[in-house]
Coordinates of C-alpha atoms in Angstrom, one line a residue:
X26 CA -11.4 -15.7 0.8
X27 CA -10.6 -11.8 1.5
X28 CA -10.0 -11.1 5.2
X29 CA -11.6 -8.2 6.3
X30 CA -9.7 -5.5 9.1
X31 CA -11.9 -4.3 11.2
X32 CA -13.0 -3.4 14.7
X33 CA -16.3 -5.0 15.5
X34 CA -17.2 -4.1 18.6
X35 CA -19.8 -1.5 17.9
X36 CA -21.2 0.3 15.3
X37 CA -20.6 3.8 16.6
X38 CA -17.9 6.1 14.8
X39 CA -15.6 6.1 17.4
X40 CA -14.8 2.6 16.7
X41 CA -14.3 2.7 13.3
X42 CA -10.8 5.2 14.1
X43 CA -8.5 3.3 14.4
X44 CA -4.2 3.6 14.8
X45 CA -2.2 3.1 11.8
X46 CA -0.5 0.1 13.9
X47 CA -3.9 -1.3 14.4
X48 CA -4.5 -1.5 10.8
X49 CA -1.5 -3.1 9.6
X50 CA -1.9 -5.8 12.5
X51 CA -5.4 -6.3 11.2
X52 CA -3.2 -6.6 7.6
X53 CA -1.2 -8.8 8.6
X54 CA 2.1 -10.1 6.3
X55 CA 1.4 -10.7 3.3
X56 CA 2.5 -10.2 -0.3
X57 CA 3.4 -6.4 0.3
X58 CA 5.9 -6.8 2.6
X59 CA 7.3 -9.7 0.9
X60 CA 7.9 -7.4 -1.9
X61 CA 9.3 -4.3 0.6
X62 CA 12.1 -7.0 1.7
X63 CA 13.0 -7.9 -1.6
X64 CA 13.5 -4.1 -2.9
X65 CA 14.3 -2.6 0.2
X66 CA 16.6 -5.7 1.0
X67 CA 18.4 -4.8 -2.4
X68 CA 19.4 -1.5 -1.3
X69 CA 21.2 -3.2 2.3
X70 CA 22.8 -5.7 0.0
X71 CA 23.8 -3.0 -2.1
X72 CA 25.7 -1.5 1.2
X73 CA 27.1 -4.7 1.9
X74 CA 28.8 -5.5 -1.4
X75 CA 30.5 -2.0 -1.8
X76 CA 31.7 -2.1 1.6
X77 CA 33.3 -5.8 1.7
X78 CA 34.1 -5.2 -1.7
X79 CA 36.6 -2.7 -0.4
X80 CA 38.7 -5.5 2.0
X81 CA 39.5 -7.1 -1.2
X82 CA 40.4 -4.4 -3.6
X83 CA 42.8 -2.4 -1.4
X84 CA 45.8 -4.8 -0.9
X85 CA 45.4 -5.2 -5.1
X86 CA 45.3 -1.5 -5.6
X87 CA 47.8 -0.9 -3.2
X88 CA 50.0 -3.2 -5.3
X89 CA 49.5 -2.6 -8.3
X90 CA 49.3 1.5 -8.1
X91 CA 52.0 1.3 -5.6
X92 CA 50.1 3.2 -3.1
X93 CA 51.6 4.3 0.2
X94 CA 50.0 3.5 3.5
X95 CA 48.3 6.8 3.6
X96 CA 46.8 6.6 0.3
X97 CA 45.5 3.2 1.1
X98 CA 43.8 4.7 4.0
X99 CA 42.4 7.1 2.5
X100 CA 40.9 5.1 -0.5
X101 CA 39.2 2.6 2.5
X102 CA 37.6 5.3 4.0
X103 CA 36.3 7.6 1.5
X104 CA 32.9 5.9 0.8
X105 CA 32.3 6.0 4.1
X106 CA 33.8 10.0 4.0
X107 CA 31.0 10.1 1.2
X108 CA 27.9 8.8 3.6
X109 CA 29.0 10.9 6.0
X110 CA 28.3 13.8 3.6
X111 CA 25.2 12.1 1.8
X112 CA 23.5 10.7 5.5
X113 CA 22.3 14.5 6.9
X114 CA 20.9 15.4 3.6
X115 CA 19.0 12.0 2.7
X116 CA 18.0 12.1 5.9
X117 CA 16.3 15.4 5.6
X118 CA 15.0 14.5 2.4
X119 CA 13.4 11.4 3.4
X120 CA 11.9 12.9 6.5
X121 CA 10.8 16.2 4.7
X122 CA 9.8 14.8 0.8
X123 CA 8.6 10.9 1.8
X124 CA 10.9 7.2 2.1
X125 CA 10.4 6.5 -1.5
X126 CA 12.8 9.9 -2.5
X127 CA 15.1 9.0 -0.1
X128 CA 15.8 5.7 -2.1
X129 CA 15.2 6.4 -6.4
X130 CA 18.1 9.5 -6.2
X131 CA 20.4 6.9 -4.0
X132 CA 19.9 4.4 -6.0
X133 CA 20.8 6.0 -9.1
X134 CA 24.0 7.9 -7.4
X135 CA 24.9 3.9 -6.3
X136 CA 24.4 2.5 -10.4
X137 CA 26.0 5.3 -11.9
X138 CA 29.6 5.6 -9.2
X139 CA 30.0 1.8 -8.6
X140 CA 30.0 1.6 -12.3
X141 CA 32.3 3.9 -13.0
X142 CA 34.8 3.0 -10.7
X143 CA 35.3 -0.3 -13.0
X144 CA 36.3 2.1 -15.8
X145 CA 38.9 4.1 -13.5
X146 CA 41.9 4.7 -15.3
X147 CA 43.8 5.9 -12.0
X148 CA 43.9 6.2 -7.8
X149 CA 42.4 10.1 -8.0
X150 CA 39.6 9.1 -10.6
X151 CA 38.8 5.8 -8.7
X152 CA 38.7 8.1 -5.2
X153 CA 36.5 10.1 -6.6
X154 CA 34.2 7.6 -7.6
X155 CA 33.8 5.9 -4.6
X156 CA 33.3 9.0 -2.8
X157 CA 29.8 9.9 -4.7
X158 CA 29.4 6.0 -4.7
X159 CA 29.0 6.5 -0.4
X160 CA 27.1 9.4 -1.0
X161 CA 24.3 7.4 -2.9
X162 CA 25.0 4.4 0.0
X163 CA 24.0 7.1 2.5
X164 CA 20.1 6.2 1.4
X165 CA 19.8 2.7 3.0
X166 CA 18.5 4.0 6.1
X167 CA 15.5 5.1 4.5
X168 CA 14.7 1.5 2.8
X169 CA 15.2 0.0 6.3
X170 CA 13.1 2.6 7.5
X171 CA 10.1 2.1 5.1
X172 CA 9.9 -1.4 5.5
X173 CA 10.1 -1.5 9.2
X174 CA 7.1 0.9 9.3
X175 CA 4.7 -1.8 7.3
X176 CA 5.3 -4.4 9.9
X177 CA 2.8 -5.6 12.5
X178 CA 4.5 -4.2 16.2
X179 CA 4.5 -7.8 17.8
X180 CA 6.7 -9.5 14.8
X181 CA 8.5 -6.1 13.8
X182 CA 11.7 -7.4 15.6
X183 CA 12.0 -10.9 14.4
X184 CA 10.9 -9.8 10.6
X185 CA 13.9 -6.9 11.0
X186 CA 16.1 -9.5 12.3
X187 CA 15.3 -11.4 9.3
X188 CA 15.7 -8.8 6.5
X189 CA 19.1 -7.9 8.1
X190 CA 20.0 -11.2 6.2
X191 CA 19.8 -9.2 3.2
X192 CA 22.9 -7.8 4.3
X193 CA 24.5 -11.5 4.6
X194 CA 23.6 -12.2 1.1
X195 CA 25.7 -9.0 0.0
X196 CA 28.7 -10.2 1.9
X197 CA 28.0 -13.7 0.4
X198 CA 27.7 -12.7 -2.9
X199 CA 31.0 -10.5 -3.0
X200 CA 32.9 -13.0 -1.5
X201 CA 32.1 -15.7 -4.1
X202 CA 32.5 -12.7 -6.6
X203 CA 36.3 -12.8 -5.5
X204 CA 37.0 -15.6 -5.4
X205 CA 36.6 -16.5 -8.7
X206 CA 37.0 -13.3 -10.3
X207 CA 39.6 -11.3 -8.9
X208 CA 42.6 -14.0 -9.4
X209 CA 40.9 -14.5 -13.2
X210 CA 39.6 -11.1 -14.9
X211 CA 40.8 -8.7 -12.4
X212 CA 39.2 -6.1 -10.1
X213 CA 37.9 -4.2 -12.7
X214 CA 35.6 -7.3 -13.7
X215 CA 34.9 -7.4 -9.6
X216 CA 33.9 -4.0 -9.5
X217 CA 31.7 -4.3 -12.6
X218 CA 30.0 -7.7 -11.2
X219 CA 29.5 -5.7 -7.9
X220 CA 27.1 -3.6 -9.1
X221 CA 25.0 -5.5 -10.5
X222 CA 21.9 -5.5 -7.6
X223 CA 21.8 -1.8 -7.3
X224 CA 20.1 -1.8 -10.8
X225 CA 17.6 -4.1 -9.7
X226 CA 16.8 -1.4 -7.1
X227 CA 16.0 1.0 -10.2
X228 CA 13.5 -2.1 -12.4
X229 CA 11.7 -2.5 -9.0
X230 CA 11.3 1.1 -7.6
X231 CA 7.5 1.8 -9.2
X232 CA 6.0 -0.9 -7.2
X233 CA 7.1 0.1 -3.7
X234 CA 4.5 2.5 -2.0
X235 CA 4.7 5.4 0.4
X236 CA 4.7 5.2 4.6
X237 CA 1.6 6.0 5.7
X238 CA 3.1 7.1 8.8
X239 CA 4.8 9.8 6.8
X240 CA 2.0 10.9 5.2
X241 CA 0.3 11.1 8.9
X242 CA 3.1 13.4 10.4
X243 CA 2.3 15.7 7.2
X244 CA -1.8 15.9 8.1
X245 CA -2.8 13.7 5.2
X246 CA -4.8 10.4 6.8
X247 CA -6.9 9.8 3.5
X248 CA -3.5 9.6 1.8
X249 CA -2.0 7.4 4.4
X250 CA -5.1 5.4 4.1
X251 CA -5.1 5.2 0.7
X252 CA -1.7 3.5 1.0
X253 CA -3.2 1.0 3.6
X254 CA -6.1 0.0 1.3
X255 CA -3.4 -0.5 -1.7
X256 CA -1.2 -3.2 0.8
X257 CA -4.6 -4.7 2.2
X258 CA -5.4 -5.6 -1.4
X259 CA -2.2 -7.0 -2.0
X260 CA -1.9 -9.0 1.1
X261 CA -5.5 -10.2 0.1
X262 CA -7.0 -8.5 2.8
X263 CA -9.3 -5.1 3.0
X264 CA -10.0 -2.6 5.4
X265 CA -13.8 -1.5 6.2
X266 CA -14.9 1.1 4.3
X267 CA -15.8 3.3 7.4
X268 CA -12.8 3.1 9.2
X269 CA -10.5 6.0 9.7
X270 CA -7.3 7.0 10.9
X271 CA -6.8 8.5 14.3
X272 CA -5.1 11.6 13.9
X273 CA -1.4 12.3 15.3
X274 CA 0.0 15.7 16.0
X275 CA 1.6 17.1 13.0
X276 CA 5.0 18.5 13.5
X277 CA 5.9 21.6 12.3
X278 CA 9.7 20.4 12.9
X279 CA 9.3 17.6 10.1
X280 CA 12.8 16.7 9.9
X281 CA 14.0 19.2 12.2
X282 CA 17.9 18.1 13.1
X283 CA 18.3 20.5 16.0
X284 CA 14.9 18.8 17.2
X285 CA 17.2 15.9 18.3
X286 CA 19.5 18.3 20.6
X287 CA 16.6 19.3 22.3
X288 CA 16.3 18.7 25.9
X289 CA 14.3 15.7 25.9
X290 CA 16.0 14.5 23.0
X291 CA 19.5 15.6 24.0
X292 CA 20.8 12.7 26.2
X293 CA 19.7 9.8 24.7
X294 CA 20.5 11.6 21.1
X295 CA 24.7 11.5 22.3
X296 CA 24.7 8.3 23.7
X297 CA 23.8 7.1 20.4
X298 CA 26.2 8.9 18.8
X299 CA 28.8 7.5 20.7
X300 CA 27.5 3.9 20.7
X301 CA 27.0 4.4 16.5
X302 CA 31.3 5.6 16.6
X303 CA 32.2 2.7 18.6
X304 CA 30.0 0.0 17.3
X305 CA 31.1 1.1 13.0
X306 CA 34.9 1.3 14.6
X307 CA 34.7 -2.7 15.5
X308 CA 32.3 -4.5 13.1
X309 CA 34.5 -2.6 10.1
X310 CA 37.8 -2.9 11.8
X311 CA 37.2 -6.1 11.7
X312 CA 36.0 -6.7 8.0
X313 CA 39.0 -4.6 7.3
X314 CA 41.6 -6.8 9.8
X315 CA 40.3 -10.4 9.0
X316 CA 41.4 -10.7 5.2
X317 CA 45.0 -9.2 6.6
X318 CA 44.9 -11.3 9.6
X319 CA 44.2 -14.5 7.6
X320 CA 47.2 -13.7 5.1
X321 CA 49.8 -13.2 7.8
X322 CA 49.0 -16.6 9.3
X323 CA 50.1 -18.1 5.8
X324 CA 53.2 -15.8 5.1
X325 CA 54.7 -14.8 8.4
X326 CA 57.9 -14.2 6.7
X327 CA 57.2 -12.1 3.8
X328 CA 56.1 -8.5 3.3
X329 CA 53.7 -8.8 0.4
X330 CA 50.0 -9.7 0.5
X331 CA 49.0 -11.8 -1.8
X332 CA 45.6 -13.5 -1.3
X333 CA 45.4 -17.9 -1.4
X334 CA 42.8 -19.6 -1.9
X335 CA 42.4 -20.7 1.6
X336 CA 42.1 -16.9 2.7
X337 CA 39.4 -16.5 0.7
X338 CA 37.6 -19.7 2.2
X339 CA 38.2 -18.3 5.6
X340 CA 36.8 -14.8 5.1
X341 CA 34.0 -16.3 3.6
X342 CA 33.5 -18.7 6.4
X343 CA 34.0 -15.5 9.4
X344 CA 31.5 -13.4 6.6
X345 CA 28.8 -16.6 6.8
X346 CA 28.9 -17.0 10.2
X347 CA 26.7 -13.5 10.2
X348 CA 23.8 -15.6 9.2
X349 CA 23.2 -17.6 12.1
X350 CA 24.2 -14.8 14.1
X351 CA 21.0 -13.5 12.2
X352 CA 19.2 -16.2 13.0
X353 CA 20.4 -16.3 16.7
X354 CA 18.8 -12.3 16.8
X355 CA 15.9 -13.0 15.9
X356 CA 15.0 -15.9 18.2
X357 CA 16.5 -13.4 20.9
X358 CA 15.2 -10.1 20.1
X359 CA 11.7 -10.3 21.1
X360 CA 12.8 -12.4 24.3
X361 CA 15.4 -10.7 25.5
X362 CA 14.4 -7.4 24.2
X363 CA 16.6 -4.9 22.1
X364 CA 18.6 -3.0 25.4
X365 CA 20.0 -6.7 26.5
X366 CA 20.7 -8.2 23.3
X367 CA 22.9 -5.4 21.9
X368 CA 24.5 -5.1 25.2
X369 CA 25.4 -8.9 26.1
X370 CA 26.6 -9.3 22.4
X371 CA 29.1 -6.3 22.0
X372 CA 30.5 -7.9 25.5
X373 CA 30.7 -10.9 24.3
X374 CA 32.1 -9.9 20.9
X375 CA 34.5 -8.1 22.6
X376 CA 35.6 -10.8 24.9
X377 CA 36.7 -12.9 22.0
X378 CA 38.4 -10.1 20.8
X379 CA 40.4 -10.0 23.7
X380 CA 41.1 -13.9 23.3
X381 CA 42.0 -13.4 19.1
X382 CA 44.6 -10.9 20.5
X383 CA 45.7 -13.7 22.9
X384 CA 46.2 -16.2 20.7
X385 CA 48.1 -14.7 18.6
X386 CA 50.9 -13.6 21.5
X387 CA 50.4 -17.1 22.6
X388 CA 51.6 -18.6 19.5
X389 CA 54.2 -15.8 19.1
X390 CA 56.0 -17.2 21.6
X391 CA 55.9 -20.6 21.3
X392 CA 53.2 -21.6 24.0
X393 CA 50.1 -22.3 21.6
X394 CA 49.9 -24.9 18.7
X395 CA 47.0 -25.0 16.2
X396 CA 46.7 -21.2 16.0
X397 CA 45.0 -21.1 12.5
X398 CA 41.5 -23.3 13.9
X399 CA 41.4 -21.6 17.5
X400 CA 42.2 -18.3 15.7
X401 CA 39.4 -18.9 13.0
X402 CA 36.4 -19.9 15.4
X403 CA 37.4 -16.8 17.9
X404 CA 37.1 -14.7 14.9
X405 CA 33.8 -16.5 13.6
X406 CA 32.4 -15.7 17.3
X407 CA 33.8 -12.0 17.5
X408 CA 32.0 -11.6 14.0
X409 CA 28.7 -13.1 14.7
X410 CA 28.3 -11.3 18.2
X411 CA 28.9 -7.8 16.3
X412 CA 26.6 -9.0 14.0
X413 CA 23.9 -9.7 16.1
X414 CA 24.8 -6.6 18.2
X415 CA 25.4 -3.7 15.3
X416 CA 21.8 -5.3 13.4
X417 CA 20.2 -5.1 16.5
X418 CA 20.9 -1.1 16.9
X419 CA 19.5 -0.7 13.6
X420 CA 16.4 -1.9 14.8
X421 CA 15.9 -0.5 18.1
X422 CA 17.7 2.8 17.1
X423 CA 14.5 4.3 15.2
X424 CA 12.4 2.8 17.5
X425 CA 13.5 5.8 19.8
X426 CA 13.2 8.2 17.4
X427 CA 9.6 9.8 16.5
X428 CA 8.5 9.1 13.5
X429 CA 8.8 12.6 12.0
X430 CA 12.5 12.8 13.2
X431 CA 13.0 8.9 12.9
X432 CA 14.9 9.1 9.3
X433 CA 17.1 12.0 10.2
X434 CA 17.9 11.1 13.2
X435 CA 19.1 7.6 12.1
X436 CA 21.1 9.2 10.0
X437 CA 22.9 11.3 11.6
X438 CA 23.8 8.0 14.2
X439 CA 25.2 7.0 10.7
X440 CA 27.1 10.1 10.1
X441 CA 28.6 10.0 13.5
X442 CA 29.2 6.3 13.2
X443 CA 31.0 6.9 9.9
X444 CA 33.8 8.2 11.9
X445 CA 34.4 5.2 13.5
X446 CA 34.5 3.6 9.9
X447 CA 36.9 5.8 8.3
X448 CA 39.5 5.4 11.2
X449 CA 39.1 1.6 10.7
X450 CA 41.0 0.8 7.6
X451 CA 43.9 3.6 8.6
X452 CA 44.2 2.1 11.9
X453 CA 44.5 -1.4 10.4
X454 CA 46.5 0.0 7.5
X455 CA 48.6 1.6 10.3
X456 CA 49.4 -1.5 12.5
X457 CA 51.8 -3.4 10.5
X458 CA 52.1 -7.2 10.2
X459 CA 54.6 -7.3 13.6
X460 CA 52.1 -4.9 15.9
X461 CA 48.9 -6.2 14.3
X462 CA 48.0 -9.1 17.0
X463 CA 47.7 -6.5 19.3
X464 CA 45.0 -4.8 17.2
X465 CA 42.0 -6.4 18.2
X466 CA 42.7 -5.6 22.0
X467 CA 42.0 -2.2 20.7
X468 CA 38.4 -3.2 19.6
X469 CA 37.8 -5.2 22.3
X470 CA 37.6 -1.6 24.2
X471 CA 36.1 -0.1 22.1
X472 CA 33.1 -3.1 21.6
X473 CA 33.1 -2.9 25.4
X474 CA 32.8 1.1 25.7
X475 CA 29.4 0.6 23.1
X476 CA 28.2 -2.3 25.5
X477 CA 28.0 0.2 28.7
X478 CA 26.9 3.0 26.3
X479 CA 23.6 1.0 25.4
X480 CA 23.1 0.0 29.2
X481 CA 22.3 4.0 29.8
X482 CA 20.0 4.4 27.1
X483 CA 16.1 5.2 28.2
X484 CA 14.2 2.3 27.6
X485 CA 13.2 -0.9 25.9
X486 CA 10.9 -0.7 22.9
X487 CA 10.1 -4.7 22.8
X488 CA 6.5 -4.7 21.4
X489 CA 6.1 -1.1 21.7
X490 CA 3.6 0.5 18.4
X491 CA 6.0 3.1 16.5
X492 CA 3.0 5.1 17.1
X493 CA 3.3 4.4 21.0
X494 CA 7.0 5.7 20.7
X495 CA 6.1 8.8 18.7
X496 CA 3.4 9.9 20.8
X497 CA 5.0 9.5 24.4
X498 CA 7.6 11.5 22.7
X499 CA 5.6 14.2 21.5
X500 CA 3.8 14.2 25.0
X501 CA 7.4 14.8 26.5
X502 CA 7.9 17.8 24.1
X503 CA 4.7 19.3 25.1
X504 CA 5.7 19.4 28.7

């Protein structure tokens, strides 16, 4: 039997105008946002994969292209050089054109460069590849983006929390991926198998619809209501023919970047930017570290890197640990709320930091036995508490941000927090096998830093309507 959304209470017109959250609580989850996490979760897996990809490949490449330090450096950081070039202008273009075009050009940017890269016949030609390969992984924002405005307001954090695991799977699956391939075909075989989901982006890209929120900000409520009716159907649901959407005040700044520098816009705007630097700095530092850190425990006394078996098992066991850290978020977020989650979690992420460092000067001088399985379960911790931390900013980042400045604005936090990525794999690459126990005081700091950084930020958006945010926001404009 169809549910029907509607507003009984009377029959006069008023009643019949209702909120775009109103109708998709009336909605409800359903087979349409099932669908959103499996396409839109592609494109965060997508992410995930190239990026972890890249802790495995560089000690290889550096090997067997005999690459200095420098070059090394440079080839872990320029994807993320890449979506710092690719996040302002798919930003725009999601904000200004709709979600949907922020994704189909990214997607095909991702298929075509992670491809190629298999087929690299040197360091400049690979480089180059993975630079355009970050420029198409500067989309994601706007997948998150779209399916985060189809969900009811009460569940939005939990069901965000949830299709953060998509991310989990990524790691996963590139971590099995080496395993098996990389000591067997080779990295060019890696790369190739790597790449696989982002063409399943590309098969399933005609069935995901619109925001209706975007088509709102532009003036267009039959449009946005259209879309509405379309995911009522598929959830098995359907709206009342008389109801309409309440109109929102349409933005003549659609997309607008010097919008967020604006003075009601300005503070809160920085303090992200410097929470996004920090945050990217740690959580990547550390993808980058652990594979390195793991290694050294096994061949203290000699200079090359060469990955066992058992290094593989324990990257995969620190990457794994991100899904209960998942599934720790989401039990927390709603409870908690957004502002105390991030903030307890980069503390507490890094304290254990602090105690990895510790550890390992312990040991170093002969007062701590059992390094490998204290070492390993700090490292699991400091993992999962960035985890839950960094997802969590993804989710109450946009929540901040008005809906017609919410894509743009996310990812320019992304552009900013790029910088923090790039210097990760240089400063790793930098700290040599001797100094490198003394790294992860450094992200401690810096994890701390992001902690205090989110305690100054406005407000909590627990259970708040995206439509609440945007119209308190536009209110403050006004004024």
């Amino acid at each position: 039997m169809e549910r029907v959304a509607l507003d009984p209470i009377s029959e006069t017109e008023d009643d019949d105008i209702r909120t775009v959250d109103q109708v998709i609580d009336d909605i409800g989850l359903g087979k349409a946002q099932l669908l959103l996490f499996f396409v839109c979760g592609l494109s965060w897996a997508t992410d995930a994969v190239e990026i972890l990809l890249l802790s495995f490949l560089l000690p290889v490449l550096e090997r067997d292209w005999e690459l200095s330090s420098v070059s090394t450096g440079l080839l872990g950081s320029v994807t993320f050089i890449g979506i710092m070039v690719g996040s302002p202008l798919w930003g725009w273009v999601s904000d200004k054109y709709g979600r949907r075009w922020g994704i189909l050009p990214t997607a095909i940017c991702e298929c075509l460069f992670a491809l190629g890269s298999a087929f690299s016949p040197n360091y400049y030609v690979f480089l180059i590849c993975r630079f355009f390969l970050g420029v198409g992984m500067a989309g994601a924002p706007a997948a998150i983006i779209l399916f985060q405005e189809f969900l009811p307001a009460k569940k939005r954090g939990k069901y965000l929390q949830i299709f953060i695991l998509n991310w989990c799977f990524g790691t996963t699956y590139v971590c099995v991926l080496a395993m098996y391939i990389l000591p067997t075909l080779g990295w060019r075989y890696l790369v190739a198998f790597a790449s696989l989901p982002c063409f399943f982006i590309l098969l399933c890209f005609p069935l995901i619809p619109e925001s209706p929120r975007y088509h709102l900000t532009l003036g267009k409520p039959d449009e946005a209501l259209g879309v509405l009716k379309r995911i009522a159907n598929w959830n098995n649901t359907r709206i009342h023919p008389s109801t309409r959407l309440k109109k929102v005040v349409v933005s003549e700044d659609q997309g607008n970047i010097g919008q967020l520098l604006q003075k009601e816009n300005r503070v809160m705007t920085i303090v992200f930017w410097v929470i996004w630097v920090t945050v990217n700095f740690v959580y990547y530092g550390i993808i980058f570290f652990t594979p390195e850190y793991f290694e050294s425990q096994d061949n203290n006394n000699n200079d090359s890197f060469d990955f066992t078996k058992e290094d593989y098992i324990k990257t995969l066991i620190t990457t794994v640990a991100e899904v209960p850290g998942l599934l720790v978020g989401a039990l927390l977020i709603d409870w908690v709320g957004r502002k105390n989650l991030v903030s307890s979690t980069l503390f507490l992420s890094g304290l254990s930091l602090f105690c990895l460092s510790a550890i390992d000067i312990a040991e170093s001088i002969g007062i701590l036995n059992y390094k490998q399985v204290i070492g390993l379960i700090t490292a699991v911790i400091g993992r999962m508490s960035i985890f839950i931390g960094f997802n969590t900013l993804w989710i109450y980042t946009p929540e901040l941000i008005p809906t017609h400045l919410r894509v743009v604005g996310v990812s320019f936090c992304i552009l900013f927090g790029k910088v923090g990525t790039i210097a990760s794999p240089f400063i790793v690459a930098l700290f040599d096998q001797e100094m490198n126990k003394y790294l992860p005081i450094l992200f401690a700091v810096c994890s701390m830093t992001a902690a205090i950084g989110v305690i100054l930020l406005p407000k909590e958006t627990s259970n708040a309507t995206l439509d609440e945010d945007t119209a308190l926001l536009e209110r403050e404009n006004r004024l």
